[in-house]
Coordinates of C-alpha atoms in Angstrom, one line a residue:
M1 CA -3.2 -32.6 12.4
K2 CA -2.5 -33.8 8.4
I3 CA -6.1 -33.3 7.4
T4 CA -6.4 -30.2 9.3
T5 CA -3.1 -28.6 7.5
K6 CA -4.5 -29.8 4.0
L7 CA -8.3 -28.9 4.4
L8 CA -8.4 -25.9 6.4
P9 CA -6.0 -23.9 3.6
I10 CA -8.9 -25.2 1.0
I11 CA -12.1 -23.6 3.0
L12 CA -10.1 -20.5 3.5
N13 CA -9.7 -20.3 -0.1
I14 CA -13.2 -20.8 -0.4
L15 CA -14.0 -17.9 1.9
S16 CA -11.5 -15.9 0.3
I17 CA -13.2 -16.3 -3.4
C18 CA -16.8 -15.8 -1.5
V19 CA -15.3 -12.2 0.0
L20 CA -13.8 -11.1 -3.3
L21 CA -17.0 -11.8 -5.2
V22 CA -19.1 -9.8 -3.0
L23 CA -16.5 -6.8 -2.6
L24 CA -16.0 -6.7 -6.5
F25 CA -19.8 -6.7 -7.0
Q26 CA -20.1 -3.8 -4.5
N27 CA -17.4 -1.9 -5.7
A28 CA -18.3 -2.0 -9.6
A29 CA -22.2 -1.0 -8.7
F30 CA -20.5 1.8 -6.8
L31 CA -17.7 2.7 -9.8
L32 CA -20.5 2.9 -12.1
S33 CA -23.0 4.2 -10.6
P34 CA -23.8 8.4 -9.9
S35 CA -22.9 8.2 -5.9
F36 CA -19.5 7.9 -7.4
D37 CA -19.8 11.5 -8.5
K38 CA -20.5 12.8 -4.8
F39 CA -17.5 10.5 -3.8
V40 CA -14.7 12.4 -5.8
F41 CA -15.8 15.5 -4.1
N42 CA -12.9 14.7 -1.7
S43 CA -9.9 14.1 -3.6
D44 CA -6.2 14.7 -4.1
Y45 CA -6.6 13.3 -7.8
F46 CA -7.6 17.1 -9.3
I47 CA -4.6 18.8 -7.5
N48 CA -2.9 19.9 -10.4
Y49 CA -0.2 22.6 -11.6
T50 CA -1.6 25.3 -12.5
S51 CA -0.8 27.0 -9.7
G52 CA 2.5 26.0 -9.8
F53 CA 4.5 22.6 -9.1
I54 CA 2.8 21.2 -6.0
K55 CA 3.4 17.4 -4.4
R56 CA 0.8 14.7 -5.4
G57 CA -0.3 16.9 -8.6
L58 CA 1.1 14.6 -11.2
D59 CA -2.3 12.7 -11.4
G60 CA -4.3 15.7 -11.5
Q61 CA -2.0 17.4 -14.3
L62 CA -2.7 14.5 -16.6
I63 CA -6.4 14.3 -15.9
Y64 CA -6.4 17.9 -16.5
A65 CA -4.4 17.4 -19.7
I66 CA -6.6 14.8 -21.0
T67 CA -9.8 17.1 -20.0
A68 CA -8.1 20.0 -21.5
C69 CA -7.2 18.0 -25.1
T70 CA -10.4 15.8 -25.7
G71 CA -13.2 17.6 -23.7
F72 CA -14.0 14.3 -21.6
S73 CA -15.7 14.7 -18.2
P74 CA -12.8 14.7 -15.5
I75 CA -14.7 12.7 -13.2
N76 CA -15.3 9.9 -15.8
I77 CA -11.0 9.8 -16.6
L78 CA -10.9 9.2 -12.9
R79 CA -13.1 6.5 -13.5
V80 CA -11.0 5.0 -16.1
L81 CA -8.0 5.4 -14.0
Y82 CA -9.5 3.6 -11.2
L83 CA -10.7 0.8 -13.2
I84 CA -7.1 0.8 -14.8
F85 CA -5.0 0.7 -11.5
F86 CA -7.3 -1.8 -9.8
V87 CA -7.1 -4.4 -12.7
S88 CA -3.5 -4.0 -13.0
L89 CA -3.0 -4.5 -9.4
S90 CA -4.7 -7.6 -10.0
G91 CA -3.0 -8.7 -12.6
I92 CA 0.3 -8.5 -10.5
V93 CA -1.8 -10.8 -7.6
I94 CA -2.5 -13.2 -9.8
N95 CA 1.0 -13.3 -11.6
I96 CA 2.2 -14.0 -8.0
L97 CA -0.5 -16.5 -7.3
Y98 CA 0.1 -18.3 -10.3
K99 CA 3.8 -18.5 -10.3
S100 CA 4.4 -18.8 -6.3
K101 CA 3.2 -21.5 -3.6
I102 CA 1.8 -18.5 -1.7
S103 CA -2.3 -19.2 -0.7
L104 CA -5.2 -17.2 -2.1
F105 CA -6.0 -16.7 1.9
Y106 CA -2.9 -14.9 2.5
I107 CA -2.7 -12.6 -0.1
F108 CA -6.5 -11.7 -0.2
S109 CA -6.4 -11.2 3.9
P110 CA -7.4 -7.9 5.2
F111 CA -3.6 -7.0 6.2
L112 CA -3.3 -7.4 2.8
F113 CA -5.3 -7.1 -0.3
L114 CA -8.5 -7.5 0.7
F115 CA -7.8 -3.7 2.1
P116 CA -8.1 -1.6 -0.7
F117 CA -11.3 -3.5 -1.9
V118 CA -13.0 -3.4 1.5
Y119 CA -12.2 0.5 1.9
F120 CA -12.6 1.1 -1.8
Q121 CA -14.7 4.0 -1.2
L122 CA -12.1 5.9 0.1
Y123 CA -10.4 8.5 -2.1
H124 CA -7.0 7.6 -0.9
I125 CA -7.2 3.8 -1.7
S126 CA -7.0 4.4 -5.1
K127 CA -4.1 6.7 -4.9
D128 CA -2.4 4.0 -2.6
V129 CA -3.0 0.9 -5.5
E130 CA -1.3 3.1 -7.9
V131 CA 1.8 3.7 -5.7
L132 CA 2.0 -0.6 -5.4
L133 CA 1.7 -0.9 -9.2
I134 CA 5.2 1.5 -9.7
A135 CA 6.3 0.3 -6.3
Y136 CA 6.4 -3.4 -8.0
I137 CA 8.0 -2.2 -11.4
V138 CA 10.8 -0.6 -9.2
L139 CA 11.4 -3.3 -7.1
Y140 CA 11.6 -5.5 -10.5
L141 CA 13.8 -3.1 -12.4
F142 CA 16.2 -3.1 -8.9
I143 CA 16.1 -6.8 -8.1
N144 CA 16.7 -7.6 -12.2
G145 CA 19.3 -5.1 -12.8
K146 CA 17.4 -3.2 -15.1
S147 CA 18.4 0.3 -16.5
K148 CA 18.9 2.7 -13.2
W149 CA 17.7 5.3 -15.6
L150 CA 14.2 3.2 -16.0
L151 CA 14.6 2.6 -12.1
N152 CA 14.8 6.3 -11.8
I153 CA 12.1 7.7 -13.9
A154 CA 9.7 5.0 -12.4
L155 CA 10.6 5.8 -8.6
S156 CA 10.3 9.6 -9.4
L157 CA 7.1 9.2 -11.4
G158 CA 6.0 7.2 -8.2
I159 CA 7.0 10.1 -5.9
L160 CA 5.6 12.8 -7.6
A161 CA 2.4 10.9 -7.4
H162 CA 2.9 10.1 -3.6
E163 CA 5.8 10.4 -1.9
S164 CA 5.1 7.7 0.6
I165 CA 6.7 5.2 -2.1
F166 CA 10.0 6.1 -1.6
I167 CA 9.5 6.0 2.4
F168 CA 8.5 2.4 2.3
L169 CA 10.7 1.3 -0.4
F170 CA 13.6 2.6 1.0
F171 CA 14.6 -0.2 3.7
P172 CA 13.7 -3.0 1.1
L173 CA 15.7 -1.7 -1.8
L174 CA 18.3 -1.2 1.1
L175 CA 18.1 -4.7 2.2
I176 CA 18.2 -6.3 -1.3
Q177 CA 21.1 -3.9 -2.0
L178 CA 23.1 -5.3 1.1
F179 CA 22.3 -9.1 1.2
Y180 CA 21.3 -10.2 -2.5
I181 CA 22.5 -7.9 -5.5
G182 CA 25.3 -5.1 -4.1
K183 CA 29.1 -6.2 -4.5
G184 CA 32.1 -5.2 -2.5
S185 CA 31.9 -4.3 1.2
V186 CA 29.2 -2.8 3.1
V187 CA 30.5 0.8 2.5
Q188 CA 30.9 0.1 -1.4
K189 CA 27.5 -1.5 -1.5
L190 CA 26.1 1.4 0.7
L191 CA 27.8 4.0 -1.7
N192 CA 26.5 2.3 -5.0
F193 CA 22.7 2.3 -3.4
G194 CA 23.1 6.1 -2.9
I195 CA 24.9 6.4 -6.1
S196 CA 22.0 4.7 -8.4
L197 CA 19.0 6.1 -6.6
A198 CA 20.3 9.9 -6.4
P199 CA 18.0 11.5 -8.7
S200 CA 15.4 9.6 -7.1
I201 CA 16.6 10.8 -3.5
I202 CA 16.9 14.4 -5.1
I203 CA 13.6 14.4 -6.0
F204 CA 12.1 12.7 -2.7
L205 CA 13.8 15.5 -0.8
L206 CA 12.5 18.6 -3.2
I207 CA 9.1 17.1 -2.9
F208 CA 9.1 16.4 0.8
L209 CA 10.9 19.5 2.2
K210 CA 9.9 22.2 -0.5
F211 CA 7.2 21.7 -2.3
N212 CA 4.2 21.8 -0.2
G213 CA 1.2 23.9 -1.1
L214 CA -0.2 27.1 0.1
S215 CA -3.9 28.1 0.7
N216 CA -3.9 30.5 -1.8
N217 CA -3.0 27.6 -4.3
I218 CA -6.4 26.1 -3.9
Q219 CA -8.7 28.6 -5.5
I220 CA -6.0 28.7 -8.5
I221 CA -6.9 25.4 -9.1
Y222 CA -10.5 25.5 -8.5
D223 CA -10.7 28.3 -11.1
S224 CA -8.5 26.2 -13.7
W225 CA -11.5 23.6 -13.5
K226 CA -13.9 26.2 -14.2
P227 CA -14.2 25.9 -18.0
Y228 CA -14.6 21.7 -17.8
S229 CA -16.4 21.3 -14.7
T230 CA -18.0 23.4 -12.3
Y231 CA -18.5 20.5 -10.1
L232 CA -14.8 20.7 -9.2
Q233 CA -14.5 24.4 -8.2
D234 CA -15.4 22.8 -4.5
V235 CA -13.5 19.6 -4.4
H236 CA -11.8 19.1 -1.1
F237 CA -8.5 18.2 -0.8
N238 CA -6.2 16.9 1.9
S239 CA -5.4 19.9 3.9
G240 CA -2.1 18.9 5.2
L241 CA -1.0 19.3 1.6
F242 CA -1.5 22.8 1.7
D243 CA -1.4 24.4 5.2
G244 CA 1.5 22.1 6.7
K245 CA -1.2 20.7 9.1
P246 CA -1.8 17.0 8.6
R247 CA -4.1 15.6 10.5
L248 CA -2.1 14.2 13.9
I249 CA -3.1 10.9 15.7
S250 CA -4.0 13.0 18.7
D251 CA -6.9 14.5 17.0
I252 CA -8.6 11.0 16.4
I253 CA -7.2 8.8 19.2
K254 CA -8.2 10.6 22.6
E255 CA -8.4 7.6 24.7
S256 CA -5.4 5.7 26.2
Y257 CA -6.7 2.7 25.5
N258 CA -7.0 3.4 21.7
M259 CA -2.9 3.8 21.8
I260 CA -3.0 0.2 23.7
G261 CA -5.1 -0.8 20.7
L262 CA -2.8 0.9 18.2
G263 CA 0.4 -1.0 19.6
L264 CA -1.1 -4.4 19.6
L265 CA -2.2 -3.8 15.9
I266 CA 1.1 -3.4 15.1
G267 CA 2.1 -6.4 16.9
I268 CA -0.7 -8.5 15.2
N269 CA 0.1 -7.2 12.2
F270 CA 3.7 -8.1 12.3
V271 CA 2.9 -11.6 13.4
F272 CA 0.8 -12.2 10.5
I273 CA 2.9 -10.8 7.7
T274 CA 6.0 -12.7 9.2
A275 CA 4.6 -15.7 9.4
G276 CA 3.1 -15.8 6.3
A277 CA 6.7 -14.9 5.1
Y278 CA 8.2 -17.8 7.0
L279 CA 5.7 -20.2 5.3
Y280 CA 6.2 -19.1 1.7
S281 CA 9.3 -17.9 1.5
R282 CA 12.0 -19.3 4.0
Q283 CA 14.8 -18.9 1.6
N284 CA 14.7 -15.7 2.3
F285 CA 12.8 -15.3 5.6
L286 CA 15.8 -13.4 7.4
V287 CA 15.7 -10.6 5.2
L288 CA 12.5 -9.9 5.3
L289 CA 11.9 -10.3 8.7
G290 CA 14.9 -7.7 9.0
I291 CA 12.7 -5.4 6.2
A292 CA 9.5 -6.4 8.5
L293 CA 11.2 -5.2 11.4
L294 CA 12.2 -1.9 9.4
Q295 CA 9.3 -1.3 8.4
I296 CA 7.5 -0.4 11.4
I297 CA 9.7 2.6 11.6
P298 CA 8.1 4.8 9.0
V299 CA 4.6 3.1 9.8
V300 CA 4.8 4.5 13.4
I301 CA 6.0 7.6 12.1
L302 CA 3.3 8.1 9.9
C303 CA 0.9 6.9 12.3
A304 CA 1.7 10.2 14.3
I305 CA 1.1 12.5 11.6
A306 CA -1.6 11.0 9.4
S307 CA -3.7 9.2 11.3
D308 CA -5.7 7.0 8.6
F309 CA -2.9 4.9 9.7
G310 CA -4.6 1.5 8.0
R311 CA -3.2 2.2 4.5
W312 CA 0.6 2.8 6.0
F313 CA 0.3 -1.2 7.2
F314 CA -1.3 -2.0 3.8
L315 CA 1.5 -0.5 1.8
S316 CA 4.3 -1.6 3.8
N317 CA 2.9 -5.2 3.6
S318 CA 2.3 -5.3 0.1
I319 CA 6.1 -4.3 -0.6
L320 CA 7.3 -7.0 1.7
L321 CA 4.9 -9.5 -0.5
F322 CA 5.9 -8.0 -4.1
S323 CA 9.9 -8.7 -2.4
M324 CA 9.2 -12.1 -1.4
F325 CA 7.8 -12.9 -4.6
L326 CA 10.5 -11.3 -6.6
L327 CA 13.6 -12.5 -4.3
Q328 CA 12.3 -16.4 -5.5
G329 CA 15.1 -18.1 -6.6
K330 CA 17.7 -15.5 -5.7
A331 CA 21.0 -16.5 -4.2
A332 CA 22.2 -14.2 -1.3
S333 CA 25.6 -12.6 -1.9
V334 CA 26.5 -13.0 1.8
N335 CA 26.3 -16.0 3.7
F336 CA 23.9 -15.5 6.4
S337 CA 21.5 -18.2 8.0
W338 CA 20.2 -19.5 11.2
G339 CA 19.9 -23.0 11.8
S340 CA 16.2 -24.7 12.2
G341 CA 17.4 -24.7 16.0
H342 CA 17.3 -21.7 16.5
F343 CA 14.9 -20.2 19.0
I344 CA 13.1 -17.7 16.4
M345 CA 13.0 -20.1 13.6
R346 CA 11.2 -23.0 15.7
T347 CA 8.9 -20.6 17.0
Y348 CA 8.0 -19.7 13.4
E349 CA 8.3 -23.1 12.4
M350 CA 5.6 -23.9 15.2
L351 CA 3.3 -20.9 14.8
S352 CA 3.3 -19.5 11.6
F353 CA 0.5 -22.0 9.9
P354 CA -2.2 -21.5 12.9
M355 CA -1.3 -18.0 13.4
V356 CA -1.9 -17.0 9.5
C357 CA -5.2 -19.2 9.5
I358 CA -6.4 -17.5 12.8
L359 CA -5.7 -14.1 11.9
F360 CA -7.0 -14.4 8.2
V361 CA -10.6 -15.5 10.2
L362 CA -10.3 -13.1 13.3
G363 CA -7.9 -10.4 12.1
G364 CA -8.8 -6.8 10.5
M365 CA -7.4 -3.4 9.7
P366 CA -8.4 -0.5 10.5
Y367 CA -8.6 2.3 8.3
L368 CA -8.8 5.6 11.0
G369 CA -8.2 5.5 14.2
F370 CA -8.4 2.2 16.3
N371 CA -11.5 1.2 17.8
I372 CA -13.0 -2.4 18.1
Y373 CA -15.4 -1.6 15.0
R374 CA -13.0 -0.7 12.8
Y375 CA -10.6 -3.4 13.6
F376 CA -13.8 -6.2 12.5
Y377 CA -14.5 -4.0 9.9
S378 CA -12.4 -5.5 7.5
N379 CA -13.0 -9.7 9.0
P380 CA -14.0 -11.9 6.2
I381 CA -16.6 -13.5 8.3
R382 CA -18.1 -9.8 8.6
I383 CA -18.2 -9.1 5.3
I384 CA -20.3 -12.4 4.2
L385 CA -22.6 -12.1 7.4
D386 CA -23.5 -8.5 6.2
W387 CA -24.1 -9.3 2.6
L388 CA -26.5 -12.1 3.5

């Protein structure tokens, strides 16, 4: 058993490195190839504010301003932004690996950072990587008690890029406030939490409730790109941003067994992410378990109204990993613990290591809808076999 416990992580880490090298080679070639131009034909990165203030338009406005000032191709600017986002996130992940005992194969699993590399050629993924970069900064500022104004600026910029950042950060920030950094009674902690994040909360509510686009905004945005790129006059945007009709899960999943599959995926994902949290952060496990449980709520809600639900698991899992890392060495402000004899703790003690290993090898994360093929699409073994 001891030999297996020592050798298996080494084998899985080697497999992780091989998978990463394959995906890096494929994605780098794609990013630099002419096919990238066709890829951005579907991209929310070119929504700007020329038709008025609209949610998720911050990035497009930045690209528009750089294009207008420099004359650079907006598509090449997007290439550079993609590269910056992935290099920056990779830097954060390498820092987590270097400064913690978390295994490479856990971090680069289909449930975590293997996911964006597998689905790199989907335009949503880079927006999610950008959101995670900002989320990490927000968590760092919040946990380490940095300037509240700086905290709100970072979080507000993230909301302007994609409002999902607030949805997925809410429960982690709340539980960290209650159990680690808050002072006073529960009511006082909640009050301080609301006051501290009031600017960001207001911006989120305005973006979420008021600043959806209208169908006539699309043509104005198309026209704004005419002097700089005729290609972008027909770029496709997320229809849910302009007509208020998101892709419902019922449009994608029509068979009952697919709904069963979604429920199965929720359970498998929860087991994997919490088993890893137990292995690598037992000191903070109860709070991380609470975060993982509460994160199921926004994931399920978003799955029902935006059917590309693999992204929602990836975002919530990555934010849990960031919380796990940034809470290292932080003493809880509330005395709470379960003894090692508690049923849940004994169960995780017995099953965490084998479950993380098994689900890394056999697991996967579908991007859109659920069926067996999509589930195994991000499986590490399949990636290697397809390459060979």
